[in-house]
Each structure stands twice: as structure tokens, then as C-alpha cells.
Coordinates of C-alpha atoms and ligand atoms in Angstrom, one line a residue:
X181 CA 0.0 0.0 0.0
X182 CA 1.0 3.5 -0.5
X183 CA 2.4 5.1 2.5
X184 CA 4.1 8.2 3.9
X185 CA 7.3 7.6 5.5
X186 CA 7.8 10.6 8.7
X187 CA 11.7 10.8 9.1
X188 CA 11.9 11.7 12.9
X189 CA 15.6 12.3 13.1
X190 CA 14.9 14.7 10.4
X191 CA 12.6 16.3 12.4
X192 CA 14.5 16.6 15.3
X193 CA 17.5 18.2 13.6
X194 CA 15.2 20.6 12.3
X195 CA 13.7 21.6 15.6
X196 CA 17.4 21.7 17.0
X197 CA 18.5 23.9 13.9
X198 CA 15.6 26.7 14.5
X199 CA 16.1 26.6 18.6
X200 CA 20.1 27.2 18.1
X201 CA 18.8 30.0 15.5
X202 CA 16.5 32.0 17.9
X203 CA 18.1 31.5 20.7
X204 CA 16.0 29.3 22.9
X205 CA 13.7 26.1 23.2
X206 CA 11.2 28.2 24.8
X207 CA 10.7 30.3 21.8
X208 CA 10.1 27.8 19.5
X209 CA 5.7 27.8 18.9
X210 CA 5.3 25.5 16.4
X211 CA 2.2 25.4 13.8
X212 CA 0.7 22.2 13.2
X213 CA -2.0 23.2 11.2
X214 CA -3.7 21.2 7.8
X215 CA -2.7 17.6 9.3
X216 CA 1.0 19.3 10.1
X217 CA 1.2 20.5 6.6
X218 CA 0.3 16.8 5.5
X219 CA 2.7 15.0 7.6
X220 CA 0.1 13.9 9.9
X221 CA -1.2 15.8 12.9
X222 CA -1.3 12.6 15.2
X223 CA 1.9 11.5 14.1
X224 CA 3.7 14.7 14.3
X225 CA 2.1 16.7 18.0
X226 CA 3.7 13.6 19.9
X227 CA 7.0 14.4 18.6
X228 CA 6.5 17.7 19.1
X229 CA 5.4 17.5 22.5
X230 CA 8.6 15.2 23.1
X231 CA 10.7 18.1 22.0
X232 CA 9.2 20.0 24.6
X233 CA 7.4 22.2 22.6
X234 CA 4.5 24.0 24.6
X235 CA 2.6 26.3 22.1
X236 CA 1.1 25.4 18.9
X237 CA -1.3 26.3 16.5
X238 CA -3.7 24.9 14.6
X239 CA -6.8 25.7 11.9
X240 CA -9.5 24.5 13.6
X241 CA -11.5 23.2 16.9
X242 CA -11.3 19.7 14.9
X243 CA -7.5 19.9 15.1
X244 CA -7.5 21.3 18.5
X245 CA -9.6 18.6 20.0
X246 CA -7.1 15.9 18.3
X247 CA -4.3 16.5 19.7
X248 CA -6.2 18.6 23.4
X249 CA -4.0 16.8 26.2
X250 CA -0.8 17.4 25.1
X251 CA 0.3 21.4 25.1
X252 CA -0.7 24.3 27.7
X253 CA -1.4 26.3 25.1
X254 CA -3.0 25.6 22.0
X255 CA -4.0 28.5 19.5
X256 CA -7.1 28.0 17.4
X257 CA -6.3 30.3 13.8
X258 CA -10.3 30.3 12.4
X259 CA -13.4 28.9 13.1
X260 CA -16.7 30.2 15.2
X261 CA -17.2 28.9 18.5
X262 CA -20.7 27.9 20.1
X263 CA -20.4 26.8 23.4
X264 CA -17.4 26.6 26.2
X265 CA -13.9 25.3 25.0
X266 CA -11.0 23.8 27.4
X267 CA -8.6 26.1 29.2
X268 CA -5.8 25.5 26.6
X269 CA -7.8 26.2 23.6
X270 CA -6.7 30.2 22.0
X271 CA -9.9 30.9 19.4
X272 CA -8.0 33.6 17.3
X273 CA -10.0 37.2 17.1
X274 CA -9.1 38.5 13.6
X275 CA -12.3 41.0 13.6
X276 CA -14.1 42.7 16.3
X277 CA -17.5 41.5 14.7
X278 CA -16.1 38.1 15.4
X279 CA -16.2 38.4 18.9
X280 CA -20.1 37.4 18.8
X281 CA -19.2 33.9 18.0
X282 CA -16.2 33.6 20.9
X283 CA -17.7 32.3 24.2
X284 CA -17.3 34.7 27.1
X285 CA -14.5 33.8 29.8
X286 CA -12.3 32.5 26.9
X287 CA -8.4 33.2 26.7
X288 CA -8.1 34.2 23.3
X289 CA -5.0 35.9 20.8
X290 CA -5.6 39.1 18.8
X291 CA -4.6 39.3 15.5
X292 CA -3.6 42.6 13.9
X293 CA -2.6 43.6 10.8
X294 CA 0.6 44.7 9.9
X295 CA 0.7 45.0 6.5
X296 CA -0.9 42.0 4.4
X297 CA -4.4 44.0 5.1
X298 CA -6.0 40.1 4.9
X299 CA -7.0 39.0 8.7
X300 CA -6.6 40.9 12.0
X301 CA -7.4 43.9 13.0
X302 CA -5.9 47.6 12.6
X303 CA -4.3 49.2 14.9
X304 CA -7.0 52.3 15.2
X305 CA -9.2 49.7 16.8
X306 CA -7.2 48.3 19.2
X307 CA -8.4 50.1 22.1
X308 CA -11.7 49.1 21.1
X309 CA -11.0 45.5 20.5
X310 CA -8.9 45.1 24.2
X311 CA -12.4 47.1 25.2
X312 CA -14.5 44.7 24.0
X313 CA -12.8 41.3 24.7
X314 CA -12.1 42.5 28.3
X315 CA -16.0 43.2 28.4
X316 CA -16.6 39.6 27.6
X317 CA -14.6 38.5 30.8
X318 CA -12.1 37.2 28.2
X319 CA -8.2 37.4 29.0
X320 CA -5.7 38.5 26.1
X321 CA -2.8 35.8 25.9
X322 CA -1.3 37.1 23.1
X323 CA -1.2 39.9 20.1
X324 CA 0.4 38.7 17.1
X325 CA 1.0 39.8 13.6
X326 CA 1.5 38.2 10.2
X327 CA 4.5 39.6 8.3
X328 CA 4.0 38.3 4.9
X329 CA 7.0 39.6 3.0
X330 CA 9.3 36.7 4.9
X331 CA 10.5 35.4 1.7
X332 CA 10.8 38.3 -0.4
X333 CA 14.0 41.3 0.2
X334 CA 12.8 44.4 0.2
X335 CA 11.1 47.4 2.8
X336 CA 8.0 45.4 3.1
X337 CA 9.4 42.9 5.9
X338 CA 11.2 45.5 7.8
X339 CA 8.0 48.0 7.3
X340 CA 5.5 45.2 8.7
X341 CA 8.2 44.6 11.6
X342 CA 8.2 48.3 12.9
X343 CA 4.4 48.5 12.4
X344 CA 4.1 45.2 14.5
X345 CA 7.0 47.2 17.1
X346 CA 3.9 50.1 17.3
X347 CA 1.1 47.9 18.1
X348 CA 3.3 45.7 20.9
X349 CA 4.0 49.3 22.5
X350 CA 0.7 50.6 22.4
X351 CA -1.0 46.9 23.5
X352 CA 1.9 46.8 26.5
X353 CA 0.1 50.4 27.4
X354 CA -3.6 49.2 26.6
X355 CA -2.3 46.2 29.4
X356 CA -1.2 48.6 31.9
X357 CA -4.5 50.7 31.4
X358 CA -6.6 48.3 32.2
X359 CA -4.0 46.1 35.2
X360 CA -3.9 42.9 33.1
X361 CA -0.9 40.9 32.3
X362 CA 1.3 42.0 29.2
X363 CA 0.1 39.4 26.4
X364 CA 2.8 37.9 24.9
X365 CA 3.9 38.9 21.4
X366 CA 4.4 37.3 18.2
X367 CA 5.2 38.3 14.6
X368 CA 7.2 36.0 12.5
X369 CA 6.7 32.7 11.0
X370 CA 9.5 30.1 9.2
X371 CA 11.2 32.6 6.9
X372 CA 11.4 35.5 8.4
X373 CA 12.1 33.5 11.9
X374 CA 15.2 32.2 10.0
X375 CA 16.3 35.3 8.3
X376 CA 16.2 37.4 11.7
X377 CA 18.7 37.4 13.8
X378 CA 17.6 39.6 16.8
X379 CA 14.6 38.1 18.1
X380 CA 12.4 40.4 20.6
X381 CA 9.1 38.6 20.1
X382 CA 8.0 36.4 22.8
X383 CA 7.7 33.4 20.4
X384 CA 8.2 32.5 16.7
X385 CA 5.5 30.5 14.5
X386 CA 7.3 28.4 13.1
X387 CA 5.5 25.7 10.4
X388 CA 7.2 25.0 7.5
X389 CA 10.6 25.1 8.4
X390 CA 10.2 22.5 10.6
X391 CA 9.3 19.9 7.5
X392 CA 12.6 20.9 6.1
X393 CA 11.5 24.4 3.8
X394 CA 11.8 27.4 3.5
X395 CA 11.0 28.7 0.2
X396 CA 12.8 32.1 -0.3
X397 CA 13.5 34.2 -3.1
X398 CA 17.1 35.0 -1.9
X399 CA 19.7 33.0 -0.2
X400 CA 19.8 32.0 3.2
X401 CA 22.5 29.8 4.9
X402 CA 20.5 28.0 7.5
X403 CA 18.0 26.9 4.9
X404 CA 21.1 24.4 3.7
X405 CA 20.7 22.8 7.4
X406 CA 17.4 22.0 7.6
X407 CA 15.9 18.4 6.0
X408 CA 12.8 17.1 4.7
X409 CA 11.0 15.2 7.2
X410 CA 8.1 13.4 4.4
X411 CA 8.6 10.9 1.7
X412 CA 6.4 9.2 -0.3
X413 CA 6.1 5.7 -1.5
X414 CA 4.1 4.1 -3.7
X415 CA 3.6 -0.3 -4.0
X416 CA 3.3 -1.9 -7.3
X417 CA 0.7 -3.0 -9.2
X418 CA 1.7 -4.6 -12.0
X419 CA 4.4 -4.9 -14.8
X420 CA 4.1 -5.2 -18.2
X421 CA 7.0 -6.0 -20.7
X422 CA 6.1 -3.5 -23.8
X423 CA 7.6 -3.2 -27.6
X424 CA 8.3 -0.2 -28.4
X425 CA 5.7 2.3 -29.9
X426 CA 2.7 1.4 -27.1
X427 CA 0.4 4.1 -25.6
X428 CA 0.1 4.1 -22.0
X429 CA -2.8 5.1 -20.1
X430 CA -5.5 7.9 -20.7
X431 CA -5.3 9.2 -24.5
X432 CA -2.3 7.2 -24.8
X433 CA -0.4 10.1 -24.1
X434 CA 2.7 8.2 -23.4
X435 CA 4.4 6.3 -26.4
X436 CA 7.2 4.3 -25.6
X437 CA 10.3 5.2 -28.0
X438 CA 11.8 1.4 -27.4
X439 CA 10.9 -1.6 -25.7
X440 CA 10.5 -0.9 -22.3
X441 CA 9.5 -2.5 -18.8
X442 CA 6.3 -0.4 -17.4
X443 CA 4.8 -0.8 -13.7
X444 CA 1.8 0.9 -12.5
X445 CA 2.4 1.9 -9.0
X446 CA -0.6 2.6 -6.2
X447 CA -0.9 6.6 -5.7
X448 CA -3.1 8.9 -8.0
X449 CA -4.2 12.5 -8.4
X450 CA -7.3 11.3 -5.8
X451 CA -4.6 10.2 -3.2
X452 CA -3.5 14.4 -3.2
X453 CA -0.4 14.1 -5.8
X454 CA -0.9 16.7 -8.0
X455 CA -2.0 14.7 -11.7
X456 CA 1.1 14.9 -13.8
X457 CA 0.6 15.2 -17.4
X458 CA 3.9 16.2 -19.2
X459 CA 3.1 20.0 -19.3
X460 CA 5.2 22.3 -16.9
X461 CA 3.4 24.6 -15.2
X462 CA 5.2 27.3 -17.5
X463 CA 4.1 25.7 -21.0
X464 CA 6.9 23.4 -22.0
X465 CA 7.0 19.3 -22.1
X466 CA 9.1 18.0 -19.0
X467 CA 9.7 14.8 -17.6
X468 CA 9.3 13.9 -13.9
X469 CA 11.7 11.5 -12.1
X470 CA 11.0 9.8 -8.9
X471 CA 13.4 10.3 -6.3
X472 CA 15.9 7.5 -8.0
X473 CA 15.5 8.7 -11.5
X474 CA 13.1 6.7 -12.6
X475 CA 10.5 8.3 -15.4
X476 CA 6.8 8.8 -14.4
X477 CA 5.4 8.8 -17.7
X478 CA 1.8 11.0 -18.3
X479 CA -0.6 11.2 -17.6
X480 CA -1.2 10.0 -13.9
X481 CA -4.5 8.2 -13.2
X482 CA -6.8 9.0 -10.0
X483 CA -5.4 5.8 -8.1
X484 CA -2.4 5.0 -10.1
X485 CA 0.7 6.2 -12.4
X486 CA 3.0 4.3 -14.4
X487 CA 6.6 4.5 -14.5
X488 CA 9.9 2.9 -16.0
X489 CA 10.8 0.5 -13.5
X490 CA 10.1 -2.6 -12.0
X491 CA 10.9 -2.3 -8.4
X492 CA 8.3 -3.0 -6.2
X493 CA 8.3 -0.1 -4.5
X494 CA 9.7 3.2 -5.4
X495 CA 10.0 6.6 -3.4
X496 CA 7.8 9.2 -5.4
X497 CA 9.5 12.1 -3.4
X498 CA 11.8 12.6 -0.7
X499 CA 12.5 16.5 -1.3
X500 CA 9.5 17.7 -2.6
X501 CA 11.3 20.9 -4.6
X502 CA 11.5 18.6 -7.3
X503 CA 7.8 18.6 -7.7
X504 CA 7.5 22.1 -7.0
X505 CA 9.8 23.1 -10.3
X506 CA 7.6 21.1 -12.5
X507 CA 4.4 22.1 -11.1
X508 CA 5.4 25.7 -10.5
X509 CA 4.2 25.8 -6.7
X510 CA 6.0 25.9 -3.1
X511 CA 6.2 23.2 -1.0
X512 CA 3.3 23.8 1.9
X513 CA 0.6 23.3 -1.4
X514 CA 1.8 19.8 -2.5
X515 CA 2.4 18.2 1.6
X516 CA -1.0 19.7 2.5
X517 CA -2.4 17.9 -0.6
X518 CA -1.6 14.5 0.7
X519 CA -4.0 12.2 1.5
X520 CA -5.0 11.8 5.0
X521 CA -6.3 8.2 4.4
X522 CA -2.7 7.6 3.6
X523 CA -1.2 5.5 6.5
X524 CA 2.0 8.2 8.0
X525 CA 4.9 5.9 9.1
X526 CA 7.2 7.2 11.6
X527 CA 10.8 5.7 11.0
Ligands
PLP50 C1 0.7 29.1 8.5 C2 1.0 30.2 9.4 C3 2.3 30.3 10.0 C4 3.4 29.3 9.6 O1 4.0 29.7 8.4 P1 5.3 29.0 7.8 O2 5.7 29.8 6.6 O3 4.8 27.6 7.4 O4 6.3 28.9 8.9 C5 2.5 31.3 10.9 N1 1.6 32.2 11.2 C6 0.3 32.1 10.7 C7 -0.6 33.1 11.1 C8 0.0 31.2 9.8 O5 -1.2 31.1 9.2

């Protein structure tokens, strides 16, 4: 059967590279959410919590409840929220129309906007929004931004970082106003974590870069260090021995130039691999190698593709950037796109 193998000295490493980066273990929030980008939420919050790791955060109350008993502190990004939640769930409050749908006496995390002018709010309504969430008996664990220039050089990142400095000032006075704790602070996630070498925030969000990644535009060292965590393998279905000049699969795309040995192998478009079909995502024809070189040939079925080889199995992708050339994307969009009926194998 097709399977996802989880590399958990991989993961470690990883977690070890970003902690010696910022500076501390303590630091280190990690974000587990969309099935840990793919890699399996239930096979990747134990390891996490192993590490140590105390904060997290997720998508939804689905993912919360998954994985409820094993961090203090686990920060809920979307979703509305009906009745009471445990202690250690964070509902995020992007909008103050959304405090309707948080339940009163709730610890929540306030999201402003520093620049990407997508969720959170601005900072001419914080006073209103610690107003109102203090009004609902709620406590304010945290204020965080999103600085979404971390992979791109330029003003932006350092422009969404001194707007992000404003709001923690102005939130530390807000706090003393009203005699409540000093939330803690947050602004960067994987890339500009990694990029940064003076961190002031109370925690990083770090997702991505844990599973090995970090997709920049420029270069940066520490990306070198860090490993891929996921690989994927397929099990074979069957072999043929074929003369040279047969079509293979749908519209016979494929048409074997010799005589070649073809398996099919178990994975498909419906188990979340993107469906290959010889076109790059810029235009041109390009083949696509498994991890050791051998040729997938298009196009890929829902539940199957064939290849040039007659191993019985073969490792679709170890390092997904492979993938990511062909089909013109970054990593977090092909490992969220996995599966999760397919079994995640720790090793
Ligand atoms: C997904 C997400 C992150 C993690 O981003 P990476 O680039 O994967 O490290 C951090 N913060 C927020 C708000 C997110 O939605």
C-alpha cells in the first residue's frame, strides 16, 4: 500500500537547527496546522510535544480537539465557537464582529494587521477590540502579527516589523491601562524567523521550516541545514513488458520510443499528488523523475501512475522541490495535498 514515511531524526535536527537559531527552546511555537502541513497531525504533535514544545497552533476546533492533552497552550487560527472550549484552547479574534461567535471567559489571541491587510485587525481599533474582549470576561494571551514579506528582500518585511513594534507598544500600554498581564507577542513565521537574527518577540510561528523548507526568493545559509521530514512511496501494481511504440494510459499520451518494462504503482491525483501530465506549469513538455530517476510517464490516473521501473516499491519524493519546479508551486501546497487516508509511518 502506499504510505508516507515521517523521518523523525529529520525532524529533530530541524527543531534543533531553528532553537540554536533563535536562541532558545522556549521560543520555539510550532504550527501544526492542515494535518501538520500533510505530515500527519497525530503522528507529528507527539514528537512535538517530546521536544518540549509547549505552544502550537492549529486551523480548527477539529484539530485542537485531536491533539487537546498534550500542550498548555493551543492557539485555534479560524473557526466560530458555540459553546465553552477547554482552558488550553486560544480561538484567534481576527475582527471585532467576530467576537459574537467567541464564548465569554475565553483566553483568546488578537490578531492585527501589519501589513498584508488580509485577517486581524488595525491598529486604530485596538483600544476598542482590548475594550470589548475585556468586556466579555475574556483574558488577552497574546497579540500577534503576520509579516507576509518573509521570503521576499525588500522594505516590506522591515516596514511590517516596525508597524508590528507600534502595536506591541501601544498593547503593553492598553495592558497597563486596564492592570492585566502584558500578552505575549508574536510576529514571524519560518522565513522570516530564519532570516532574523535579533529576536524580541516572545515566540516564533514556526510551520514550514520545521518539514525541512523554507521557500525564499534570496539565499539564506541556515535553509542548507534543515531536512525534509516526508517521503512518499508508492507499492506496485503490475508490470508489463512493452515493444516499443505502445500508448500508456489515458489518451495514450505516453508512447514508448523502445521496448521498455512499465509498472503501474498505487498513488493517483485522488490520493492528493498533484495529476502529472507532461506539461510544466510554465508551458513546456518535461519529464518527472522519482526520487531514484526513474520516469513517471503521463498522464497520472486518480489511483495509479505508471513509471519505468520494475521495483516494487519506489519513493515518489523525498525532497518535494522537485515537484515544486515542474508544477510551479512551493512546498506547503503539494504536503498539505496529501492524502490523510494515507497510512503516515514514523521511521
Ligand atoms: C501558516 C502560518 C504560519 C506558519 O507559516 P510557515 O511559513 O509555514 O512557517 C505562521 N503564522 C500564521 C498566522 C500562519 O497562518
Amino acid at each position: 500500500m502506499a504510505k508516507i514515511l515521517i523521518n523523525t531524526k529529520h525532524y529533530k535536527d530541524n527543531l534543533d537547527c531553528i532553537s540554536a537559531h533563535i536562541g532558545s527552546k522556549d521560543k520555539l511555537a510550532l504550527v501544526l496546522k492542515d494535518n501538520a502541513y500533510g505530515h500527519g497531525l497525530s503522528s507529528i504533535a507527539p514528537l512535538a510535544h517530546q521536544y518540549g514544545v509547549k505552544n502550537v497552533f492549529v486551523k480548527n476546533i477539529q484539530e485542537a480537539r485531536s491533539i487537546e492533552h498534550l500542550f498548555p497552550h493551543i492557539t485555534i487560527f479560524y473557526g466560530r465557537f458555540d459553546g465553552p472550549i477547554p482552558t488550553n484552547f486560544h480561538p484567534v479574534v481576527h475582527d471585532i464582529a467576530q467576537l459574537d461567535h467567541i464564548p465569554d471567559n475565553t483566553r483568546v489571541e488578537l490578531k492585527v494587521n501589519i501589513g498584508m491587510n488580509r485577517n486581524g485587525i488595525n491598529q486604530k481599533d485596538l483600544d476598542t477590540a482590548f475594550e470589548k474582549i475585556l468586556k466579555k470576561n475574556c483574558e488577552i494571551l497574546g497579540v500577534f502579527g503576520h509579516n507576509g514579506y518573509g521570503d521576499e528582500e525588500g522594505k516590506e518585511f522591515d516596514y511590517s516589523q516596525n508597524c508590528f513594534l507600534d502595536i506591541r507598544g501601544h498593547a503593553t500600554r492598553l495592558s497597563e491601562k486596564y492592570s492585566i498581564p502584558t500578552p505575549r507577542f508574536h510576529s514571524l513565521s519560518s522565513s522570516g524567523a530564519l532570516r532574523t537574527k535579533d529576536h524580541q518577540d516572545t515566540l516564533v510561528r514556526i510551520g514550514i521550516a520545521a518539514y525541512g523548507y523554507v521557500p525564499y526568493n534570496f539565499p539564506v545559509e541556515i535553509v542548507n541545514k534543515l531536512k525534509p521530514v516526508l517521503s512518499l512511496w508508492a507499492e506496485k501494481i503490475a508490470t508489463k513488458h512493452l515493444p516499443k511504440g505502445s500508448k500508456i494510459g489515458y489518451s495514450g499520451t505516453s508512447i514508448l520510443q523502445q521496448d521498455e518494462i512499465v509498472s503501474t504503482y498505487d498513488i493517483g491525483y485522488g490520493d492528493g499528488l498533484f495529476r502529472y501530465d507532461g506539461i510544466k506549469k510554465n508551458g513546456t513538455k518535461a519529464k518527472l523523475f522519482t526520487r531514484d530517476g526513474f520516469e513517471i510517464l503521463p498522464k497520472t490516473s486518480m489511483d495509479c501512475f505508471s513509471a519505468i521501473c520494475s521495483q516494487d516499491e519506489i519513493c515518489v519524493f523525498e525532497d518535494v522541490r522537485a515537484l515544486c519546479d515542474f508544477f510551479g508551486t512551493i512546498p506547503h501546497e503539494i504536503l498539505t495535498n496529501l492524502s490523510s487516508f494515507l497510512p503516515r509511518i514514523l521511521v
